[in-house]
Amino acid sequence: MIEIIQADITMLHVDAIVNAANESLQGGGGVDGAIHRAAGPRLFEACRAIPEVRAGVRCPTGEARITPGFELPAQHVIHTAGPVWRGGDRGEPDLLSACHRNTLALAREHGIDSIAFPAISCGVYGYPRDAAAAIALTVLAQARHHTRTPHRIALCAFDRGMAEAWQRAAERLHVDVTSRLG
Ligand code: APR
């Protein structure tokens, strides 16, 4: 089952939370900043230990990298770099799909059974909420269809507006979800 919840993702007791990071994995604002603040300084060190694939890039857009969660209730953080919205014809939809697909693949590799996603790219990166919601629900529903792991997949909205965008997308796409909204 895919759950839609409204919460601060850093508080969730799940095996892994997903971080909407940037390619450097050196922290930032938004959910990236909140996760680093809650996880403590060792998260920054763990990210810095991830090898650069090219100057300043540890996690190319669309890919995912995993670290421990340190002081977070979640044991792991899966960092992914979403695309910056530039109008929609620069490969953004495929890259945002890849973020979700690669994150789930990495979660499966690590035996992660419960995972929570924030609204990747829907903040600073400016991705339109409804378009991003449709992509997230499509990829998560497809993954649900193919494998049973992670058993629990949650979409975690910080605000009600995003939770409602995911609900609308789930209805439109006939994806079975449960909602627990604050
Ligand atoms: N819990 C859950 N969701 C949160 C939290 C939180 N504590 N804080 C913010 N969010 C939500 C935002 O409301 C938004 O819907 O996460 C979503 C993603 O917004 P951003 O964090 O701005 O991420 P993104 O749009 O992907 O931009 C990534 O911002 O913080 C920097 O280093 C990051 O450069 C990267 C860029």
PDB file of N, CA and C and ligand atoms in Angstrom, residues 7-10 20-22 27-32 34 118-126 156-159 162, ligand 1:
ATOM      1  N   ALA A   7       3.678  15.282   7.415  1.00  0.00           N
ATOM      2  CA  ALA A   7       4.542  15.244   8.614  1.00  0.00           C
ATOM      3  C   ALA A   7       5.887  15.874   8.268  1.00  0.00           C
ATOM      4  N   ASP A   8       6.678  16.042   9.309  1.00  0.00           N
ATOM      5  CA  ASP A   8       8.097  16.410   9.139  1.00  0.00           C
ATOM      6  C   ASP A   8       8.830  15.089   8.927  1.00  0.00           C
ATOM      7  N   ILE A   9       9.392  14.905   7.767  1.00  0.00           N
ATOM      8  CA  ILE A   9       9.981  13.600   7.390  1.00  0.00           C
ATOM      9  C   ILE A   9      11.102  13.191   8.356  1.00  0.00           C
ATOM     10  N   THR A  10      11.724  14.170   9.035  1.00  0.00           N
ATOM     11  CA  THR A  10      12.845  13.817   9.914  1.00  0.00           C
ATOM     12  C   THR A  10      12.366  13.097  11.179  1.00  0.00           C
ATOM     13  N   ALA A  20      15.755  15.117  -0.630  1.00  0.00           N
ATOM     14  CA  ALA A  20      15.786  15.868  -1.892  1.00  0.00           C
ATOM     15  C   ALA A  20      17.032  16.736  -1.859  1.00  0.00           C
ATOM     16  N   ALA A  21      18.125  16.139  -2.296  1.00  0.00           N
ATOM     17  CA  ALA A  21      19.455  16.766  -2.152  1.00  0.00           C
ATOM     18  C   ALA A  21      19.826  17.495  -3.438  1.00  0.00           C
ATOM     19  N   ASN A  22      21.095  17.942  -3.490  1.00  0.00           N
ATOM     20  CA  ASN A  22      21.634  18.447  -4.761  1.00  0.00           C
ATOM     21  C   ASN A  22      22.827  17.567  -5.118  1.00  0.00           C
ATOM     22  N   GLY A  27      24.626  19.272   1.479  1.00  0.00           N
ATOM     23  CA  GLY A  27      23.594  19.931   2.283  1.00  0.00           C
ATOM     24  C   GLY A  27      23.022  21.141   1.568  1.00  0.00           C
ATOM     25  N   GLY A  28      22.012  21.730   2.231  1.00  0.00           N
ATOM     26  CA  GLY A  28      21.329  22.884   1.606  1.00  0.00           C
ATOM     27  C   GLY A  28      20.211  23.339   2.508  1.00  0.00           C
ATOM     28  N   GLY A  29      19.144  23.829   1.909  1.00  0.00           N
ATOM     29  CA  GLY A  29      18.008  24.306   2.711  1.00  0.00           C
ATOM     30  C   GLY A  29      16.919  23.249   2.733  1.00  0.00           C
ATOM     31  N   GLY A  30      15.684  23.694   2.742  1.00  0.00           N
ATOM     32  CA  GLY A  30      14.520  22.797   2.610  1.00  0.00           C
ATOM     33  C   GLY A  30      14.649  21.501   3.387  1.00  0.00           C
ATOM     34  N   VAL A  31      14.189  20.429   2.749  1.00  0.00           N
ATOM     35  CA  VAL A  31      14.208  19.143   3.457  1.00  0.00           C
ATOM     36  C   VAL A  31      15.654  18.663   3.649  1.00  0.00           C
ATOM     37  N   ASP A  32      16.534  19.023   2.719  1.00  0.00           N
ATOM     38  CA  ASP A  32      17.963  18.676   2.830  1.00  0.00           C
ATOM     39  C   ASP A  32      18.525  19.264   4.136  1.00  0.00           C
ATOM     40  N   ALA A  34      16.820  20.260   6.764  1.00  0.00           N
ATOM     41  CA  ALA A  34      16.148  19.675   7.941  1.00  0.00           C
ATOM     42  C   ALA A  34      16.738  18.311   8.277  1.00  0.00           C
ATOM     43  N   PRO A 118       9.958  12.630   0.314  1.00  0.00           N
ATOM     44  CA  PRO A 118       9.404  13.984   0.285  1.00  0.00           C
ATOM     45  C   PRO A 118       8.989  14.295  -1.155  1.00  0.00           C
ATOM     46  N   ALA A 119       8.462  15.490  -1.348  1.00  0.00           N
ATOM     47  CA  ALA A 119       8.066  15.908  -2.706  1.00  0.00           C
ATOM     48  C   ALA A 119       9.303  16.418  -3.433  1.00  0.00           C
ATOM     49  N   ILE A 120      10.038  15.511  -4.015  1.00  0.00           N
ATOM     50  CA  ILE A 120      11.307  15.827  -4.666  1.00  0.00           C
ATOM     51  C   ILE A 120      11.102  16.873  -5.764  1.00  0.00           C
ATOM     52  N   SER A 121      11.945  17.884  -5.770  1.00  0.00           N
ATOM     53  CA  SER A 121      11.985  18.975  -6.756  1.00  0.00           C
ATOM     54  C   SER A 121      10.834  19.969  -6.645  1.00  0.00           C
ATOM     55  N   CYS A 122       9.893  19.740  -5.713  1.00  0.00           N
ATOM     56  CA  CYS A 122       8.696  20.615  -5.634  1.00  0.00           C
ATOM     57  C   CYS A 122       8.904  21.874  -4.800  1.00  0.00           C
ATOM     58  N   GLY A 123      10.080  22.079  -4.283  1.00  0.00           N
ATOM     59  CA  GLY A 123      10.353  23.289  -3.497  1.00  0.00           C
ATOM     60  C   GLY A 123      11.227  24.231  -4.296  1.00  0.00           C
ATOM     61  N   VAL A 124      12.442  24.411  -3.835  1.00  0.00           N
ATOM     62  CA  VAL A 124      13.418  25.306  -4.488  1.00  0.00           C
ATOM     63  C   VAL A 124      13.556  24.988  -5.982  1.00  0.00           C
ATOM     64  N   TYR A 125      13.443  23.701  -6.332  1.00  0.00           N
ATOM     65  CA  TYR A 125      13.671  23.325  -7.740  1.00  0.00           C
ATOM     66  C   TYR A 125      12.474  23.607  -8.633  1.00  0.00           C
ATOM     67  N   GLY A 126      11.364  24.048  -8.024  1.00  0.00           N
ATOM     68  CA  GLY A 126      10.271  24.635  -8.794  1.00  0.00           C
ATOM     69  C   GLY A 126       9.418  23.730  -9.644  1.00  0.00           C
ATOM     70  N   CYS A 156       5.551  11.720   1.973  1.00  0.00           N
ATOM     71  CA  CYS A 156       5.453  12.575   3.164  1.00  0.00           C
ATOM     72  C   CYS A 156       5.440  14.042   2.769  1.00  0.00           C
ATOM     73  N   ALA A 157       4.284  14.683   2.921  1.00  0.00           N
ATOM     74  CA  ALA A 157       4.149  16.108   2.567  1.00  0.00           C
ATOM     75  C   ALA A 157       4.410  16.956   3.806  1.00  0.00           C
ATOM     76  N   PHE A 158       5.061  18.082   3.598  1.00  0.00           N
ATOM     77  CA  PHE A 158       5.287  19.009   4.711  1.00  0.00           C
ATOM     78  C   PHE A 158       4.044  19.858   4.899  1.00  0.00           C
ATOM     79  N   ASP A 159       3.337  20.127   3.767  1.00  0.00           N
ATOM     80  CA  ASP A 159       2.133  20.966   3.855  1.00  0.00           C
ATOM     81  C   ASP A 159       0.961  20.229   3.217  1.00  0.00           C
ATOM     82  N   MET A 162       0.550  19.834  -0.757  1.00  0.00           N
ATOM     83  CA  MET A 162       1.261  18.766  -1.487  1.00  0.00           C
ATOM     84  C   MET A 162       0.572  17.424  -1.255  1.00  0.00           C
TER      85      MET A 162
HETATM   86  N1  APR B   1       9.702  17.155   5.865  1.00  0.00           N
HETATM   87  C1  APR B   1       9.053  16.842   4.708  1.00  0.00           C
HETATM   88  N2  APR B   1       9.057  17.624   3.614  1.00  0.00           N
HETATM   89  C2  APR B   1       9.731  18.798   3.706  1.00  0.00           C
HETATM   90  C3  APR B   1      10.432  19.205   4.865  1.00  0.00           C
HETATM   91  C4  APR B   1      10.399  18.321   5.981  1.00  0.00           C
HETATM   92  N3  APR B   1      11.027  18.608   7.130  1.00  0.00           N
HETATM   93  N4  APR B   1      10.999  20.428   4.626  1.00  0.00           N
HETATM   94  C5  APR B   1      10.645  20.772   3.377  1.00  0.00           C
HETATM   95  N5  APR B   1       9.874  19.810   2.816  1.00  0.00           N
HETATM   96  C6  APR B   1       9.247  19.773   1.488  1.00  0.00           C
HETATM   97  C7  APR B   1       9.011  21.102   0.820  1.00  0.00           C
HETATM   98  O1  APR B   1       7.829  21.717   1.345  1.00  0.00           O
HETATM   99  C8  APR B   1       8.841  20.656  -0.627  1.00  0.00           C
HETATM  100  O2  APR B   1       7.504  20.251  -0.859  1.00  0.00           O
HETATM  101  O3  APR B   1      10.130  19.098   0.612  1.00  0.00           O
HETATM  102  C9  APR B   1       9.758  19.422  -0.728  1.00  0.00           C
HETATM  103  C10 APR B   1      11.032  19.619  -1.547  1.00  0.00           C
HETATM  104  O4  APR B   1      11.474  20.958  -1.386  1.00  0.00           O
HETATM  105  P1  APR B   1      13.053  21.310  -1.238  1.00  0.00           P
HETATM  106  O5  APR B   1      13.520  20.848   0.080  1.00  0.00           O
HETATM  107  O6  APR B   1      13.193  22.755  -1.588  1.00  0.00           O
HETATM  108  O7  APR B   1      13.777  20.396  -2.331  1.00  0.00           O
HETATM  109  P2  APR B   1      13.895  20.572  -3.919  1.00  0.00           P
HETATM  110  O8  APR B   1      12.780  21.389  -4.490  1.00  0.00           O
HETATM  111  O9  APR B   1      14.112  19.193  -4.434  1.00  0.00           O
HETATM  112  O10 APR B   1      15.233  21.433  -4.076  1.00  0.00           O
HETATM  113  C11 APR B   1      16.448  20.806  -3.760  1.00  0.00           C
HETATM  114  O11 APR B   1      17.110  22.586  -2.303  1.00  0.00           O
HETATM  115  O12 APR B   1      17.604  22.343  -0.111  1.00  0.00           O
HETATM  116  C12 APR B   1      18.150  22.442  -1.352  1.00  0.00           C
HETATM  117  O13 APR B   1      20.199  21.187  -1.198  1.00  0.00           O
HETATM  118  C13 APR B   1      18.890  21.192  -1.748  1.00  0.00           C
HETATM  119  O14 APR B   1      19.836  22.206  -3.687  1.00  0.00           O
HETATM  120  C14 APR B   1      18.854  21.300  -3.239  1.00  0.00           C
HETATM  121  C15 APR B   1      17.466  21.887  -3.500  1.00  0.00           C
END
